[in-house]
CSV table of C-alpha atoms in Angstrom, one decimal:
chain,number,residue,atom,x,y,z
A,1,GLN,CA,-8.6,8.4,-0.3
A,2,VAL,CA,-11.3,6.2,1.3
A,3,GLN,CA,-10.8,4.5,4.7
A,4,LEU,CA,-12.5,1.3,5.5
A,5,MET,CA,-13.1,-0.2,8.9
A,6,ASP,CA,-14.6,-3.8,8.9
A,7,SER,CA,-16.0,-5.5,12.0
A,8,GLY,CA,-18.4,-8.2,13.0
A,9,GLY,CA,-16.3,-11.3,12.8
A,10,GLY,CA,-16.1,-13.9,15.5
A,11,SER,CA,-16.3,-17.6,16.3
A,12,VAL,CA,-19.4,-19.7,15.6
A,13,GLN,CA,-20.4,-23.3,15.2
A,14,ALA,CA,-21.2,-24.8,11.9
A,15,GLY,CA,-24.6,-23.8,10.8
A,16,GLY,CA,-24.5,-20.4,12.6
A,17,SER,CA,-24.6,-16.9,11.3
A,18,LEU,CA,-22.6,-13.8,11.4
A,19,ARG,CA,-23.1,-10.3,10.1
A,20,LEU,CA,-20.0,-8.3,8.9
A,21,SER,CA,-20.0,-4.6,8.6
A,22,CYS,CA,-17.6,-2.2,6.9
A,23,ALA,CA,-17.8,1.6,7.5
A,24,ALA,CA,-16.4,3.7,4.7
A,25,SER,CA,-15.2,7.4,5.0
A,26,GLY,CA,-16.5,8.1,1.6
A,27,TYR,CA,-18.7,6.9,-1.2
A,28,THR,CA,-17.5,4.5,-3.9
A,29,TYR,CA,-19.2,2.9,-6.9
A,30,CYS,CA,-18.0,-0.6,-6.1
A,31,MET,CA,-17.7,-2.4,-2.8
A,32,ALA,CA,-16.9,-6.0,-2.1
A,33,TRP,CA,-16.0,-8.6,0.5
A,34,PHE,CA,-12.8,-10.8,0.0
A,35,ARG,CA,-11.5,-13.5,2.2
A,36,GLN,CA,-8.2,-15.3,2.7
A,37,ALA,CA,-7.8,-18.6,4.6
A,38,PRO,CA,-4.5,-19.7,5.9
A,39,GLY,CA,-2.3,-21.1,3.1
A,40,LYS,CA,-4.9,-20.0,0.4
A,41,GLU,CA,-5.0,-17.1,-1.9
A,42,ARG,CA,-7.4,-14.3,-1.3
A,43,GLU,CA,-10.7,-14.7,-3.1
A,44,GLY,CA,-13.6,-12.4,-3.9
A,45,VAL,CA,-16.7,-13.4,-2.1
A,46,ALA,CA,-19.3,-10.9,-3.0
A,47,SER,CA,-19.5,-7.5,-4.6
A,48,ILE,CA,-22.1,-4.8,-5.0
A,49,THR,CA,-22.4,-1.8,-7.2
A,50,SER,CA,-23.7,1.6,-6.1
A,51,ALA,CA,-27.1,0.6,-7.7
A,52,GLY,CA,-27.2,-2.6,-5.7
A,53,SER,CA,-26.3,-5.1,-8.3
A,54,THR,CA,-24.6,-8.1,-6.6
A,55,THR,CA,-22.3,-10.9,-7.6
A,56,TYR,CA,-21.3,-13.9,-5.5
A,57,VAL,CA,-18.7,-16.6,-5.7
A,58,ASP,CA,-20.4,-19.9,-6.3
A,59,SER,CA,-19.5,-21.4,-2.9
A,60,VAL,CA,-21.5,-18.8,-1.0
A,61,LYS,CA,-24.5,-18.3,-3.2
A,62,GLY,CA,-27.7,-18.9,-1.3
A,63,ARG,CA,-26.0,-18.5,2.1
A,64,PHE,CA,-24.4,-15.0,2.0
A,65,THR,CA,-26.1,-11.7,1.2
A,66,ILE,CA,-24.2,-8.5,0.5
A,67,SER,CA,-25.8,-5.2,0.9
A,68,ARG,CA,-25.0,-1.6,1.3
A,69,ASP,CA,-26.5,1.5,2.8
A,70,ASN,CA,-25.4,4.4,0.7
A,71,THR,CA,-26.6,7.0,3.1
A,72,LYS,CA,-24.3,5.7,5.8
A,73,ASN,CA,-21.4,4.6,3.4
A,74,THR,CA,-21.7,1.1,5.1
A,75,LEU,CA,-21.2,-2.3,3.5
A,76,TYR,CA,-22.7,-5.5,5.0
A,77,LEU,CA,-22.3,-9.2,4.6
A,78,GLN,CA,-25.0,-11.4,6.1
A,79,MET,CA,-23.5,-14.9,6.4
A,80,ASN,CA,-25.8,-17.8,7.1
A,81,SER,CA,-25.4,-21.6,7.3
A,82,LEU,CA,-21.6,-21.1,8.0
A,83,GLY,CA,-19.3,-24.1,7.4
A,84,VAL,CA,-15.7,-24.7,8.5
A,85,GLU,CA,-14.7,-24.0,4.9
A,86,ASP,CA,-15.9,-20.4,5.5
A,87,THR,CA,-13.1,-19.8,8.1
A,88,ALA,CA,-10.9,-17.0,6.9
A,89,MET,CA,-10.0,-13.4,7.5
A,90,TYR,CA,-12.6,-11.3,5.7
A,91,TYR,CA,-11.8,-7.9,4.2
A,92,CYS,CA,-14.0,-5.3,2.7
A,93,ALA,CA,-12.7,-3.4,-0.3
A,94,ALA,CA,-13.9,-0.5,-2.3
A,95,ALA,CA,-13.1,1.1,-5.7
A,96,HIS,CA,-14.1,4.1,-7.7
A,97,PHE,CA,-14.0,2.3,-11.1
A,98,SER,CA,-16.9,1.6,-13.2
A,99,PRO,CA,-19.6,-0.6,-11.7
A,100,LEU,CA,-19.1,-3.0,-14.7
A,101,ARG,CA,-15.8,-4.0,-13.0
A,102,CYS,CA,-17.1,-4.6,-9.6
A,103,ALA,CA,-17.2,-8.3,-10.0
A,104,SER,CA,-13.8,-8.5,-11.6
A,105,TRP,CA,-12.2,-9.1,-8.1
A,106,SER,CA,-9.2,-7.0,-9.2
A,107,GLY,CA,-8.1,-3.4,-8.9
A,108,TYR,CA,-9.7,-2.6,-5.6
A,109,ALA,CA,-7.8,0.3,-4.2
A,110,TYR,CA,-9.1,0.6,-0.7
A,111,TRP,CA,-9.1,-2.2,1.9
A,112,GLY,CA,-10.2,-2.7,5.4
A,113,GLN,CA,-8.0,-4.2,8.1
A,114,GLY,CA,-9.8,-7.4,8.1
A,115,THR,CA,-12.0,-9.3,10.6
A,116,GLN,CA,-11.6,-12.9,11.5
A,117,VAL,CA,-14.3,-15.5,11.0
A,118,THR,CA,-13.8,-18.9,12.6
A,119,VAL,CA,-16.3,-21.7,12.2
A,120,SER,CA,-16.1,-24.8,14.2
A,121,SER,CA,-17.6,-28.2,13.6
């Protein structure tokens, strides 16, 4: 069992930046960030394997950067050039399955409690 605690959300103006963090109680092969906006389905935003291979959803490519510090079991999401469309509850997630599945956006067993990101125009 792995516990995740995400943090770093807040309110920013469009064009601003935020950095989300997720502290894990243990090591996992795959880690990812998901988000869910009101009235919308949850979507995968970015994933990263234990070796550092990353995948992004098209809408955040070039603006968001996912990274992890395996020595600290911590996941990060640097979000730049935020737009109102990025407003959502962001969740970190982790899984022990093969790194080949990291970007499948399904089957993640461990979830953080969520951190709210609100972008105003």
